[in-house]
Amino acid sequence: MTTAPLTSLVGGVSVGPAEIADGAALWRIARGSDELDLNSPYSYLLWCRDFAGTTAVARDASGRPVGFVTGYLRPEAPGTLFVWQVAVEGSHRGTGVAGTLLDALAARVAAEHGLDRVEATVTPGNLASDRLFRSFARRHGADLAHEVLFPSASFPVAGHEAEVLYRIGPLAPPAS
């Protein structure tokens, strides 16, 4: 597990790496998002164990998780962080937590592994995620390109929107 320092936010919220004990809370936050494809509770526990280094958790002043971003380095493109899920508890939405989580995770991954690109998929109806990734690209002076990665017909259940791949980069190297 990484020993990266916490990033402080407004209102006593801080951002740091995931811990296995966060898995249940991340599942509850994802379930409450009304946007994400909910994975099994077990998968969030595994995520916090196996991908803690590419996951960031926002905690309130009591240490309770209130948001998270999960990701992984793509095996075929190790300088690319693929963001799997971003979710913030309803009481903390609209306060900048998601953007701070994404910035903190990108900075940590860049420092530990090197990072030149961020990718994520966004469904066309998810305006909050669209704004989040466009804003991230602007803050980091990076280009944003998008194309359909998985059309609706790729999913086994009717009604799933297409997943549009957002490619953000190249990212500028971190300031030293």
mmCIF file of C-alpha atoms in Angstrom:
data_model
loop_
_atom_site.group_PDB
_atom_site.id
_atom_site.type_symbol
_atom_site.label_atom_id
_atom_site.label_comp_id
_atom_site.label_asym_id
_atom_site.label_seq_id
_atom_site.Cartn_x
_atom_site.Cartn_y
_atom_site.Cartn_z
ATOM 1 C CA MET A 1 0.000 0.000 0.000
ATOM 2 C CA THR A 2 1.169 3.515 -0.753
ATOM 3 C CA THR A 3 2.141 5.949 1.959
ATOM 4 C CA ALA A 4 1.169 9.034 -0.022
ATOM 5 C CA PRO A 5 0.221 11.996 2.149
ATOM 6 C CA LEU A 6 -3.378 13.058 2.476
ATOM 7 C CA THR A 7 -4.649 15.986 0.458
ATOM 8 C CA SER A 8 -6.796 18.343 2.554
ATOM 9 C CA LEU A 9 -10.047 19.707 1.187
ATOM 10 C CA VAL A 10 -12.546 22.274 2.348
ATOM 11 C CA GLY A 11 -14.805 21.297 5.226
ATOM 12 C CA GLY A 12 -12.506 18.782 6.869
ATOM 13 C CA VAL A 13 -12.549 16.317 3.951
ATOM 14 C CA SER A 14 -9.239 14.672 3.047
ATOM 15 C CA VAL A 15 -8.116 12.394 0.216
ATOM 16 C CA GLY A 16 -5.842 9.397 0.563
ATOM 17 C CA PRO A 17 -5.314 5.851 -0.669
ATOM 18 C CA ALA A 18 -7.903 3.096 -0.249
ATOM 19 C CA GLU A 19 -7.801 0.539 2.546
ATOM 20 C CA ILE A 20 -9.471 -2.877 2.504
ATOM 21 C CA ALA A 21 -11.855 -1.718 5.235
ATOM 22 C CA ASP A 22 -13.199 0.919 2.789
ATOM 23 C CA GLY A 23 -14.687 -1.685 0.427
ATOM 24 C CA ALA A 24 -18.176 -1.810 1.975
ATOM 25 C CA ALA A 25 -18.434 1.978 2.119
ATOM 26 C CA LEU A 26 -17.343 2.315 -1.515
ATOM 27 C CA TRP A 27 -20.039 -0.174 -2.522
ATOM 28 C CA ARG A 28 -22.680 1.847 -0.604
ATOM 29 C CA ILE A 29 -21.520 5.120 -2.200
ATOM 30 C CA ALA A 30 -21.592 3.525 -5.678
ATOM 31 C CA ARG A 31 -25.063 2.111 -5.015
ATOM 32 C CA GLY A 32 -26.296 5.561 -3.985
ATOM 33 C CA SER A 33 -24.891 7.261 -7.073
ATOM 34 C CA ASP A 34 -27.800 6.285 -9.344
ATOM 35 C CA GLU A 35 -25.345 6.500 -12.282
ATOM 36 C CA LEU A 36 -22.793 3.724 -11.908
ATOM 37 C CA ASP A 37 -23.058 0.098 -12.900
ATOM 38 C CA LEU A 38 -22.984 -1.424 -9.423
ATOM 39 C CA ASN A 39 -20.470 -4.224 -8.933
ATOM 40 C CA SER A 40 -20.730 -6.862 -6.195
ATOM 41 C CA PRO A 41 -19.693 -5.862 -2.656
ATOM 42 C CA TYR A 42 -16.919 -8.465 -2.953
ATOM 43 C CA SER A 43 -15.440 -6.666 -5.971
ATOM 44 C CA TYR A 44 -15.071 -3.417 -4.002
ATOM 45 C CA LEU A 45 -13.217 -5.290 -1.243
ATOM 46 C CA LEU A 46 -10.884 -6.817 -3.833
ATOM 47 C CA TRP A 47 -10.466 -3.439 -5.509
ATOM 48 C CA CYS A 48 -9.358 -1.865 -2.228
ATOM 49 C CA ARG A 49 -6.846 -4.679 -1.746
ATOM 50 C CA ASP A 50 -5.464 -5.179 -5.250
ATOM 51 C CA PHE A 51 -5.794 -1.682 -6.718
ATOM 52 C CA ALA A 52 -5.328 0.499 -3.630
ATOM 53 C CA GLY A 53 -2.405 2.232 -5.339
ATOM 54 C CA THR A 54 -4.661 3.467 -8.141
ATOM 55 C CA THR A 55 -7.662 4.289 -5.954
ATOM 56 C CA ALA A 56 -8.318 7.435 -3.934
ATOM 57 C CA VAL A 57 -10.850 7.844 -1.127
ATOM 58 C CA ALA A 58 -12.265 11.094 0.241
ATOM 59 C CA ARG A 59 -12.957 11.004 3.991
ATOM 60 C CA ASP A 60 -14.904 13.372 6.198
ATOM 61 C CA ALA A 61 -13.451 14.748 9.442
ATOM 62 C CA SER A 62 -14.381 11.515 11.268
ATOM 63 C CA GLY A 63 -12.540 9.373 8.675
ATOM 64 C CA ARG A 64 -15.727 8.048 7.047
ATOM 65 C CA PRO A 65 -15.456 7.591 3.248
ATOM 66 C CA VAL A 66 -17.627 10.110 1.350
ATOM 67 C CA GLY A 67 -16.283 9.625 -2.174
ATOM 68 C CA PHE A 68 -13.863 7.614 -4.247
ATOM 69 C CA VAL A 69 -12.206 7.170 -7.606
ATOM 70 C CA THR A 70 -11.026 3.729 -8.698
ATOM 71 C CA GLY A 71 -8.661 3.095 -11.559
ATOM 72 C CA TYR A 72 -5.859 0.964 -12.890
ATOM 73 C CA LEU A 73 -2.834 1.292 -15.130
ATOM 74 C CA ARG A 74 -3.588 -0.258 -18.504
ATOM 75 C CA PRO A 75 -1.325 -3.280 -19.087
ATOM 76 C CA GLU A 76 -0.858 -2.391 -22.779
ATOM 77 C CA ALA A 77 -0.256 1.286 -21.970
ATOM 78 C CA PRO A 78 1.342 1.542 -18.497
ATOM 79 C CA GLY A 79 1.481 5.351 -18.680
ATOM 80 C CA THR A 80 -2.317 5.439 -18.964
ATOM 81 C CA LEU A 81 -4.554 5.521 -15.909
ATOM 82 C CA PHE A 82 -7.984 4.134 -16.720
ATOM 83 C CA VAL A 83 -10.561 5.579 -14.321
ATOM 84 C CA TRP A 84 -13.084 2.839 -13.570
ATOM 85 C CA GLN A 85 -15.551 4.603 -11.263
ATOM 86 C CA VAL A 86 -15.988 7.969 -9.571
ATOM 87 C CA ALA A 87 -18.693 8.501 -6.969
ATOM 88 C CA VAL A 88 -19.386 11.022 -4.230
ATOM 89 C CA GLU A 89 -21.963 10.711 -1.471
ATOM 90 C CA GLY A 90 -24.993 12.936 -2.065
ATOM 91 C CA SER A 91 -24.221 15.253 0.859
ATOM 92 C CA HIS A 92 -20.818 16.117 -0.650
ATOM 93 C CA ARG A 93 -21.743 16.425 -4.338
ATOM 94 C CA GLY A 94 -21.170 19.783 -5.961
ATOM 95 C CA THR A 95 -18.375 20.704 -3.540
ATOM 96 C CA GLY A 96 -15.382 19.846 -5.748
ATOM 97 C CA VAL A 97 -14.685 16.473 -4.108
ATOM 98 C CA ALA A 98 -14.754 14.506 -7.398
ATOM 99 C CA GLY A 99 -12.313 16.865 -9.133
ATOM 100 C CA THR A 100 -9.988 16.869 -6.138
ATOM 101 C CA LEU A 101 -10.101 13.067 -5.960
ATOM 102 C CA LEU A 102 -9.201 12.797 -9.644
ATOM 103 C CA ASP A 103 -6.398 15.377 -9.372
ATOM 104 C CA ALA A 104 -4.960 13.715 -6.239
ATOM 105 C CA LEU A 105 -5.046 10.252 -7.799
ATOM 106 C CA ALA A 106 -3.434 11.443 -11.035
ATOM 107 C CA ALA A 107 -0.689 13.215 -9.056
ATOM 108 C CA ARG A 108 -0.016 10.124 -6.927
ATOM 109 C CA VAL A 109 0.081 7.777 -9.923
ATOM 110 C CA ALA A 110 2.326 10.203 -11.826
ATOM 111 C CA ALA A 111 4.762 10.388 -8.906
ATOM 112 C CA GLU A 112 4.838 6.629 -8.330
ATOM 113 C CA HIS A 113 4.630 5.242 -11.880
ATOM 114 C CA GLY A 114 4.729 8.056 -14.413
ATOM 115 C CA LEU A 115 1.564 9.131 -16.169
ATOM 116 C CA ASP A 116 0.954 10.665 -19.569
ATOM 117 C CA ARG A 117 -2.733 9.967 -20.150
ATOM 118 C CA VAL A 118 -6.050 9.419 -18.352
ATOM 119 C CA GLU A 119 -8.901 7.426 -19.880
ATOM 120 C CA ALA A 120 -12.455 6.784 -18.732
ATOM 121 C CA THR A 121 -15.734 5.749 -20.250
ATOM 122 C CA VAL A 122 -18.824 7.897 -19.854
ATOM 123 C CA THR A 123 -22.366 7.169 -20.952
ATOM 124 C CA PRO A 124 -23.929 9.980 -23.006
ATOM 125 C CA GLY A 125 -26.513 10.701 -20.290
ATOM 126 C CA ASN A 126 -23.954 11.146 -17.500
ATOM 127 C CA LEU A 127 -23.466 14.906 -17.648
ATOM 128 C CA ALA A 128 -21.681 15.119 -14.291
ATOM 129 C CA SER A 129 -18.924 12.761 -15.468
ATOM 130 C CA ASP A 130 -18.679 14.561 -18.797
ATOM 131 C CA ARG A 131 -18.128 17.859 -16.928
ATOM 132 C CA LEU A 132 -15.654 16.216 -14.520
ATOM 133 C CA PHE A 133 -13.385 14.862 -17.261
ATOM 134 C CA ARG A 134 -13.619 17.982 -19.444
ATOM 135 C CA SER A 135 -12.687 20.100 -16.436
ATOM 136 C CA PHE A 136 -9.782 17.772 -15.581
ATOM 137 C CA ALA A 137 -8.448 18.113 -19.140
ATOM 138 C CA ARG A 138 -8.665 21.935 -18.940
ATOM 139 C CA ARG A 139 -6.942 22.070 -15.523
ATOM 140 C CA HIS A 140 -4.098 19.924 -16.853
ATOM 141 C CA GLY A 141 -3.778 21.650 -20.220
ATOM 142 C CA ALA A 142 -4.467 18.378 -22.013
ATOM 143 C CA ASP A 143 -6.437 17.479 -25.102
ATOM 144 C CA LEU A 144 -9.615 15.440 -24.758
ATOM 145 C CA ALA A 145 -10.751 13.089 -27.517
ATOM 146 C CA HIS A 146 -13.706 10.766 -27.353
ATOM 147 C CA GLU A 147 -15.147 7.886 -29.341
ATOM 148 C CA VAL A 148 -17.570 5.049 -28.663
ATOM 149 C CA LEU A 149 -15.668 2.181 -27.066
ATOM 150 C CA PHE A 150 -18.591 -0.160 -26.402
ATOM 151 C CA PRO A 151 -21.819 0.415 -28.351
ATOM 152 C CA SER A 152 -25.125 -0.388 -26.653
ATOM 153 C CA ALA A 153 -25.369 -3.646 -28.599
ATOM 154 C CA SER A 154 -22.211 -4.929 -26.847
ATOM 155 C CA PHE A 155 -24.026 -5.247 -23.520
ATOM 156 C CA PRO A 156 -25.964 -8.399 -22.633
ATOM 157 C CA VAL A 157 -28.937 -6.440 -21.285
ATOM 158 C CA ALA A 158 -31.079 -4.167 -23.457
ATOM 159 C CA GLY A 159 -31.148 -0.503 -22.530
ATOM 160 C CA HIS A 160 -27.513 0.026 -21.509
ATOM 161 C CA GLU A 161 -26.194 3.213 -23.073
ATOM 162 C CA ALA A 162 -23.035 3.144 -25.147
ATOM 163 C CA GLU A 163 -19.799 3.684 -23.242
ATOM 164 C CA VAL A 164 -17.844 6.559 -24.768
ATOM 165 C CA LEU A 165 -14.074 6.476 -24.220
ATOM 166 C CA TYR A 166 -12.593 9.800 -23.092
ATOM 167 C CA ARG A 167 -8.828 10.043 -23.758
ATOM 168 C CA ILE A 168 -7.142 12.893 -21.921
ATOM 169 C CA GLY A 169 -3.545 13.701 -22.700
ATOM 170 C CA PRO A 170 -0.777 14.103 -23.057
ATOM 171 C CA LEU A 171 -0.510 15.303 -19.471
ATOM 172 C CA ALA A 172 2.231 17.697 -18.559
ATOM 173 C CA PRO A 173 4.880 16.246 -16.231
ATOM 174 C CA PRO A 174 4.319 17.239 -12.584
ATOM 175 C CA ALA A 175 6.075 20.405 -11.427
ATOM 176 C CA SER A 176 9.117 19.714 -9.283
#
